[in-house]
XYZ file of N, CA and C in Angstrom:
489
model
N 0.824 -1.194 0.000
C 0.000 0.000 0.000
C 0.864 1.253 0.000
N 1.833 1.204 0.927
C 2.791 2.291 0.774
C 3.108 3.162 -0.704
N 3.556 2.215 -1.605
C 4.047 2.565 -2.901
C 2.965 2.623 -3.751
N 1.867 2.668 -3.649
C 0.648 3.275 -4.232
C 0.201 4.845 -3.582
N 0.259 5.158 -2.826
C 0.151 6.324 -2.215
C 1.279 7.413 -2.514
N 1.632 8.428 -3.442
C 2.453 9.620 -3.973
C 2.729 10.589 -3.268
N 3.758 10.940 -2.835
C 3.640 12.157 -1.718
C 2.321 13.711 -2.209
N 2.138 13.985 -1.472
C 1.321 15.210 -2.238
C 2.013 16.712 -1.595
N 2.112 17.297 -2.901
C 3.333 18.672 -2.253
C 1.996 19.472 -2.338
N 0.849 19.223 -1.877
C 0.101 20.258 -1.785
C -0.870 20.025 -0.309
N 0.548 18.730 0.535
C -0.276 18.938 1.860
C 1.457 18.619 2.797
N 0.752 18.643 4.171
C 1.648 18.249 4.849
C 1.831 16.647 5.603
N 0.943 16.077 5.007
C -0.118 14.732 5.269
C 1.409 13.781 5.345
N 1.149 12.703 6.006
C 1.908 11.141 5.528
C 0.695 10.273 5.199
N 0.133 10.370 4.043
C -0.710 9.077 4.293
C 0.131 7.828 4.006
N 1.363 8.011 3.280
C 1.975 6.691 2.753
C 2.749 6.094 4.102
N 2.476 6.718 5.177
C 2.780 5.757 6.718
C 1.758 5.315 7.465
N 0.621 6.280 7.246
C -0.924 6.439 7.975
C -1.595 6.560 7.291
N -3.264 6.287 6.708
C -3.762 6.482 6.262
C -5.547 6.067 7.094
N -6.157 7.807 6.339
C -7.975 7.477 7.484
C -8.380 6.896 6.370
N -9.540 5.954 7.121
C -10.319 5.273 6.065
C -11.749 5.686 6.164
N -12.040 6.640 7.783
C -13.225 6.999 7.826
C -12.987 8.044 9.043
N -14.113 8.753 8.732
C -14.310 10.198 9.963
C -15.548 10.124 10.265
N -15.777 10.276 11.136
C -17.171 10.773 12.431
C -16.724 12.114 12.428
N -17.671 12.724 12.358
C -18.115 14.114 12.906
C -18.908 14.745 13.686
N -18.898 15.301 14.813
C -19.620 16.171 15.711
C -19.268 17.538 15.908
N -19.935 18.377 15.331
C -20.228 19.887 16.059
C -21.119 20.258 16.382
N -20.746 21.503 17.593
C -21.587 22.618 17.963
C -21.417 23.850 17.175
N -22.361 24.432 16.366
C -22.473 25.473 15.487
C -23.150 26.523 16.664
N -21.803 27.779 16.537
C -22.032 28.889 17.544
C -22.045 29.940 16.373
N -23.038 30.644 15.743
C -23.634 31.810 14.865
C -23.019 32.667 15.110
N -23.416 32.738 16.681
C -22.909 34.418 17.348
C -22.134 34.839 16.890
N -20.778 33.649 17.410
C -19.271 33.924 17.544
C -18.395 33.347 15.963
N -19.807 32.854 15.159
C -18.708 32.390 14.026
C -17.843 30.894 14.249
N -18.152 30.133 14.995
C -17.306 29.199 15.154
C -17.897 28.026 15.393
N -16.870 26.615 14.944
C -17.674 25.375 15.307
C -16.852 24.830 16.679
N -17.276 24.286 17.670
C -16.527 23.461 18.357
C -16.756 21.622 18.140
N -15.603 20.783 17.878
C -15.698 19.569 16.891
C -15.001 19.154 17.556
N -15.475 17.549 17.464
C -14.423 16.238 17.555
C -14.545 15.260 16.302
N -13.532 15.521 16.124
C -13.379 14.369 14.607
C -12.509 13.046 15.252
N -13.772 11.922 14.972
C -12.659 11.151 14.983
C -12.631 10.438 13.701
N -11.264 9.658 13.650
C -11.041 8.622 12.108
C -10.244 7.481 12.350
N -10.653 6.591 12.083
C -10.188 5.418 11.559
C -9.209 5.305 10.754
N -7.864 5.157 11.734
C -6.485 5.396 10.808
C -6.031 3.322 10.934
N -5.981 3.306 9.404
C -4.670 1.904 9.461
C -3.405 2.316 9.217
N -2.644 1.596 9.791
C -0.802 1.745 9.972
C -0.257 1.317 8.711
N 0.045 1.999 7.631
C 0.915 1.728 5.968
C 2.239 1.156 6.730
N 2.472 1.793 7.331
C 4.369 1.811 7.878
C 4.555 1.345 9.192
N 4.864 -0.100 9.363
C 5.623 0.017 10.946
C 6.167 0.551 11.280
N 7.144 2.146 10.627
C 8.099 2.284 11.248
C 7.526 4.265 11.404
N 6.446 3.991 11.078
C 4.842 5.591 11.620
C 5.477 5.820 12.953
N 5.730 6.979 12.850
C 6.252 7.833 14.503
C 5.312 9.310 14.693
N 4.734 9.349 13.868
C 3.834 10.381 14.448
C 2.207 10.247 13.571
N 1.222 10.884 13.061
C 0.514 11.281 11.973
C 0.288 12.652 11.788
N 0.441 12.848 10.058
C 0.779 14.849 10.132
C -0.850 14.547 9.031
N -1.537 15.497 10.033
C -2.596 16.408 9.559
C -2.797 17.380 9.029
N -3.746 17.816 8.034
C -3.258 19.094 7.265
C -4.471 20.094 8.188
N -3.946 21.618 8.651
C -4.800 22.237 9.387
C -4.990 23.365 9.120
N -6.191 24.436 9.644
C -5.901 25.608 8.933
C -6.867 26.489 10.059
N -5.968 27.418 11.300
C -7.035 28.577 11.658
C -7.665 27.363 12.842
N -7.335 26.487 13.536
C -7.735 25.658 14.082
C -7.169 25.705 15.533
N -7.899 25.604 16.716
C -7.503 25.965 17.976
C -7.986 24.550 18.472
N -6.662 23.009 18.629
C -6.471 22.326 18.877
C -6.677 21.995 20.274
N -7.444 21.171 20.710
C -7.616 21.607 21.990
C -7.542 19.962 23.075
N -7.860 18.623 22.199
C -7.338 17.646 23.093
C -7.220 16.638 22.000
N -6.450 15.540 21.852
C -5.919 15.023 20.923
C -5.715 13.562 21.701
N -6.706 12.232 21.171
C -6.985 10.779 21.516
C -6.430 9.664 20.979
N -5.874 8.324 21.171
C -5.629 7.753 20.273
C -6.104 6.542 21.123
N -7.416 5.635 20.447
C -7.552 4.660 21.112
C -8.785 5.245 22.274
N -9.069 6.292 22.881
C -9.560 6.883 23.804
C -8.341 7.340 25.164
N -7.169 7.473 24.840
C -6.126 7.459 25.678
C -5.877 8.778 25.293
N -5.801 10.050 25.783
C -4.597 11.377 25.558
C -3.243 11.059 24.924
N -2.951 11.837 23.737
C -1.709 11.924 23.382
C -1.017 13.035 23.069
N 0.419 13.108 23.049
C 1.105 14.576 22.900
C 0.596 15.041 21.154
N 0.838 15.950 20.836
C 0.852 16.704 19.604
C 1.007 18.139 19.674
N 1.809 18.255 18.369
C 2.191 19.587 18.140
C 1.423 20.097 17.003
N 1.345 21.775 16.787
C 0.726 22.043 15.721
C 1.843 23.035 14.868
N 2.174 23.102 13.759
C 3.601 23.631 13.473
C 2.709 25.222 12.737
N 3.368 26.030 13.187
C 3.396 27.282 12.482
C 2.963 27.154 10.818
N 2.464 28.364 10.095
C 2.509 27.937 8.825
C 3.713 28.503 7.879
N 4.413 28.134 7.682
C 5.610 28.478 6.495
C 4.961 29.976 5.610
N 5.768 31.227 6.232
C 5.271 31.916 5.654
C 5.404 31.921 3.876
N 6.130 31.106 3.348
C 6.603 31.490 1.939
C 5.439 29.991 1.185
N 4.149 29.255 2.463
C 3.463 28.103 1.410
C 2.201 28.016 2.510
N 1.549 29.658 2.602
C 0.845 30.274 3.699
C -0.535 28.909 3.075
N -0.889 28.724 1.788
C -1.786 27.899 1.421
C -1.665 26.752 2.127
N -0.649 26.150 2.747
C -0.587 24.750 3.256
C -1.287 25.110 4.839
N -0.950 25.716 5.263
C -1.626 26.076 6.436
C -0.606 25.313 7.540
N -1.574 25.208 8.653
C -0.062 23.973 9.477
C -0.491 22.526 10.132
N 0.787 22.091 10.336
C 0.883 20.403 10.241
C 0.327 19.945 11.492
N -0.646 19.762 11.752
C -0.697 18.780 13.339
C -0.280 17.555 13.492
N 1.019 17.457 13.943
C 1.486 15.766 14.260
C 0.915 15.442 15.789
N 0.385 14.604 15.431
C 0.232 13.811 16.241
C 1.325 12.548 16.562
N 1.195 12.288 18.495
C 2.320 11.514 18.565
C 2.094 10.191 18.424
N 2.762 9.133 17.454
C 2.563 7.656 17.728
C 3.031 6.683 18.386
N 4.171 7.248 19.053
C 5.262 6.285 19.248
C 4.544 5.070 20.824
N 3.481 6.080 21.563
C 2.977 5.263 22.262
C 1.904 3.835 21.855
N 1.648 3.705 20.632
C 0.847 2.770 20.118
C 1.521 1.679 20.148
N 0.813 0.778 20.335
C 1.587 -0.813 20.681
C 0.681 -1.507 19.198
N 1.843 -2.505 19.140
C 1.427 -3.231 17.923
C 1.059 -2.470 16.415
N 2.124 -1.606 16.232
C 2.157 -0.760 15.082
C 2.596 -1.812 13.262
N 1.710 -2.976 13.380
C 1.737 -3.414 12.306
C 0.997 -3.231 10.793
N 1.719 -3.280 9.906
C 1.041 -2.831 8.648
C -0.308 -2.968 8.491
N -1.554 -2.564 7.943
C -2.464 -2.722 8.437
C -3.864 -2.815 9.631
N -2.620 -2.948 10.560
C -3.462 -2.085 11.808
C -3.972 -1.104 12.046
N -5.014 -1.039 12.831
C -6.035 0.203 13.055
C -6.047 0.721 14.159
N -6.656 2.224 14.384
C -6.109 2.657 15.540
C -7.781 4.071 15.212
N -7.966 4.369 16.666
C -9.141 4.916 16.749
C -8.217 6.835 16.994
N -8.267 7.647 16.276
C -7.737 8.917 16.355
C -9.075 10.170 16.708
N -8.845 10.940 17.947
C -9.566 11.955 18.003
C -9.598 12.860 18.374
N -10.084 13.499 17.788
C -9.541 15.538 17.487
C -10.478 16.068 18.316
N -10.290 17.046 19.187
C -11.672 17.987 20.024
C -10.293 19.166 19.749
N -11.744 20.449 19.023
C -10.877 21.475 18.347
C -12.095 22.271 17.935
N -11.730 23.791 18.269
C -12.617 24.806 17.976
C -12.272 25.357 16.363
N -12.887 25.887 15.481
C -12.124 26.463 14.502
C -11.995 28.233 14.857
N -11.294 28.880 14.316
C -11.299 30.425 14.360
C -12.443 30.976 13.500
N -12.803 32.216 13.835
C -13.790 32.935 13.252
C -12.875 33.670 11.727
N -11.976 33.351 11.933
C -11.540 33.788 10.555
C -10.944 32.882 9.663
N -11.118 31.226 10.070
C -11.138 30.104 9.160
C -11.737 30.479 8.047
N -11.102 30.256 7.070
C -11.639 30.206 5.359
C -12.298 29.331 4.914
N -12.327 28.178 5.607
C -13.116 26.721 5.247
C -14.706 27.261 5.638
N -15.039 28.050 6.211
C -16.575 28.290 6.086
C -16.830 29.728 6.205
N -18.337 29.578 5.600
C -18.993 30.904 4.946
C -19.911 31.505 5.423
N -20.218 32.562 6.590
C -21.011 32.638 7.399
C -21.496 33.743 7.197
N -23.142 33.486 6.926
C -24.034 34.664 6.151
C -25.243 35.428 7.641
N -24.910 36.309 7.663
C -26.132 36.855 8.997
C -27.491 36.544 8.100
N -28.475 36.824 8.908
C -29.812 36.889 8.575
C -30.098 37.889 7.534
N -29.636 38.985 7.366
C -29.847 39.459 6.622
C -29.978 38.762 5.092
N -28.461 37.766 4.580
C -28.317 37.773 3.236
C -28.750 36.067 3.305
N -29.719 35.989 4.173
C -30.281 34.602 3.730
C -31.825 34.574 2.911
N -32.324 33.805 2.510
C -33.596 33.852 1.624
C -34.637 34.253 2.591
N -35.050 33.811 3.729
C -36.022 34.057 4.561
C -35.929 35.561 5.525
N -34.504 35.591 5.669
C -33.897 36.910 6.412
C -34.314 36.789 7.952
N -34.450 35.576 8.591
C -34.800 35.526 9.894
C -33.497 34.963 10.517
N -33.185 33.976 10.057
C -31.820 32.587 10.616
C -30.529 32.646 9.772
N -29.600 32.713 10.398
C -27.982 32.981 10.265
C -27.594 31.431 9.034
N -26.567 31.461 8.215
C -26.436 30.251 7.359
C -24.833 30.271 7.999
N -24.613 28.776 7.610
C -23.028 28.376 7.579
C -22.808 27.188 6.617
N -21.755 28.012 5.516
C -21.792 27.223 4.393
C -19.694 26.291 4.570
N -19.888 25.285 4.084
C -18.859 24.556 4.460
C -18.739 23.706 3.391
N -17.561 23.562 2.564
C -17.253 22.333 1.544
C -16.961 21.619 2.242
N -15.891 21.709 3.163
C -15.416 20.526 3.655
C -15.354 20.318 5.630
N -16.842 20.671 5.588
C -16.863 20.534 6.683
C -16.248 21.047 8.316
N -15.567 22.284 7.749
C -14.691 23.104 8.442
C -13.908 21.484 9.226
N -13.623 20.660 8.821
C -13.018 20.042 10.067
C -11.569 19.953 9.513
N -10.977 19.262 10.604
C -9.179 18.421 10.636
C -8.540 17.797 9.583
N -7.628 17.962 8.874
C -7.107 17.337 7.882
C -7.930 17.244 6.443
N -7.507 18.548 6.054
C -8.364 18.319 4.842
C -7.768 17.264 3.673
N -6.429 17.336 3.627
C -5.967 16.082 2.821
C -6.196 14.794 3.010
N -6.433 14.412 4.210
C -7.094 13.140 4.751
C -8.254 12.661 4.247
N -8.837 13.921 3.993
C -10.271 13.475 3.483
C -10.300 12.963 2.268
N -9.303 13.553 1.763
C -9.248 12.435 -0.296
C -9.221 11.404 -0.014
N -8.932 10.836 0.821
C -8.611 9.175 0.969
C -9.640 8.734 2.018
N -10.073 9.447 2.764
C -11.674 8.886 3.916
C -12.269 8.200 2.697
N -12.581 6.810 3.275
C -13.487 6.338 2.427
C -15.406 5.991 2.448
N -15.324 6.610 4.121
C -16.636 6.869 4.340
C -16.607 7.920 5.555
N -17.966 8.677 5.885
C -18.022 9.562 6.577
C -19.332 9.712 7.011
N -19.009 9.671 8.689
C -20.456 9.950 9.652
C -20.788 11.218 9.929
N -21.163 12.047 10.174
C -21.500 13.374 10.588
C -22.549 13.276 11.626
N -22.245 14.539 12.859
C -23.848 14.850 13.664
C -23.519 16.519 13.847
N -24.392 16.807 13.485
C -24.532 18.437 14.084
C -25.725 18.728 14.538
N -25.096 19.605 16.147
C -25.935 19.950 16.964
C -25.527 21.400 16.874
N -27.185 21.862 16.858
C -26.899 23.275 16.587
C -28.111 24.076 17.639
């Protein structure tokens, strides 16, 4: 599987060590303030025994507890390279605590993370510029969530929003 997977210079991703095969989604949609608060989790299998972290692609995202298995794990979120501001920045997550890191193995990953009110991933219309002009809209391609490069390769996806 490794050598089917191409690096992509248009993320900061490893899927060719890690790869999601599926995401759950939960948010709270806050109008007021412009923001979602989310836990994504995904269904990562292990490409690489020799996986020491997983890099997420992120953007405008206020990281806030990070699961593997239902256990806490360390992670960093890296600055964004001012000269490839489009990539946004890398959340590694740490692996090295996972036991039984064999090819193919699965592992339960989960994100609890607010986005910023000035995330670009969503489109937030007051009452005014909606059709009815009573109720606020929030428009989202990709779900304002975690790793948007991940998602080319999710091969299925749960969603719940509570609003």
């Amino acid at each position: 599987m490794a050598a089917s997977i191409a690096r992509d210079p248009s993320s900061l991703s490893n899927p060719h060590e890690a790869i999601c095969t599926h995401l759950s989604w939960e948010a709270v949609v806050d109008f007021t303030n412009q923001q979602f608060f989310a836990k994504a989790v995904y269904d990562v299998t292990i490409v690489s025994p020799e996986v020491t972290s997983l890099c997420l692609d992120t953007s405008d995202l206020d990281i806030q507890r990070v699961e593997i298995n239902e256990e806490p794990v360390t992670f960093s979120l890296s600055v964004p390279d001012g000269e490839k501001l489009h990539l946004g920045s890398c959340l590694e997550i740490d692996l090295m605590g996972v036991s039984n890191k064999v090819a193919g193995s699965k592992i339960s990953v989960a994100i609890l993370y607010a986005t910023s009110p000035t995330a670009s991933a969503a489109q937030w219309l007051p009452p005014a510029q909606t059709a009815g002009k009573k109720h606020p809209y929030v428009f989202s391609a990709c779900f304002v969530s975690v790793l948007f490069n991940c998602v080319y390769v999710v091969k299925s996806l749960t969603y719940h929003m509570h609003i």
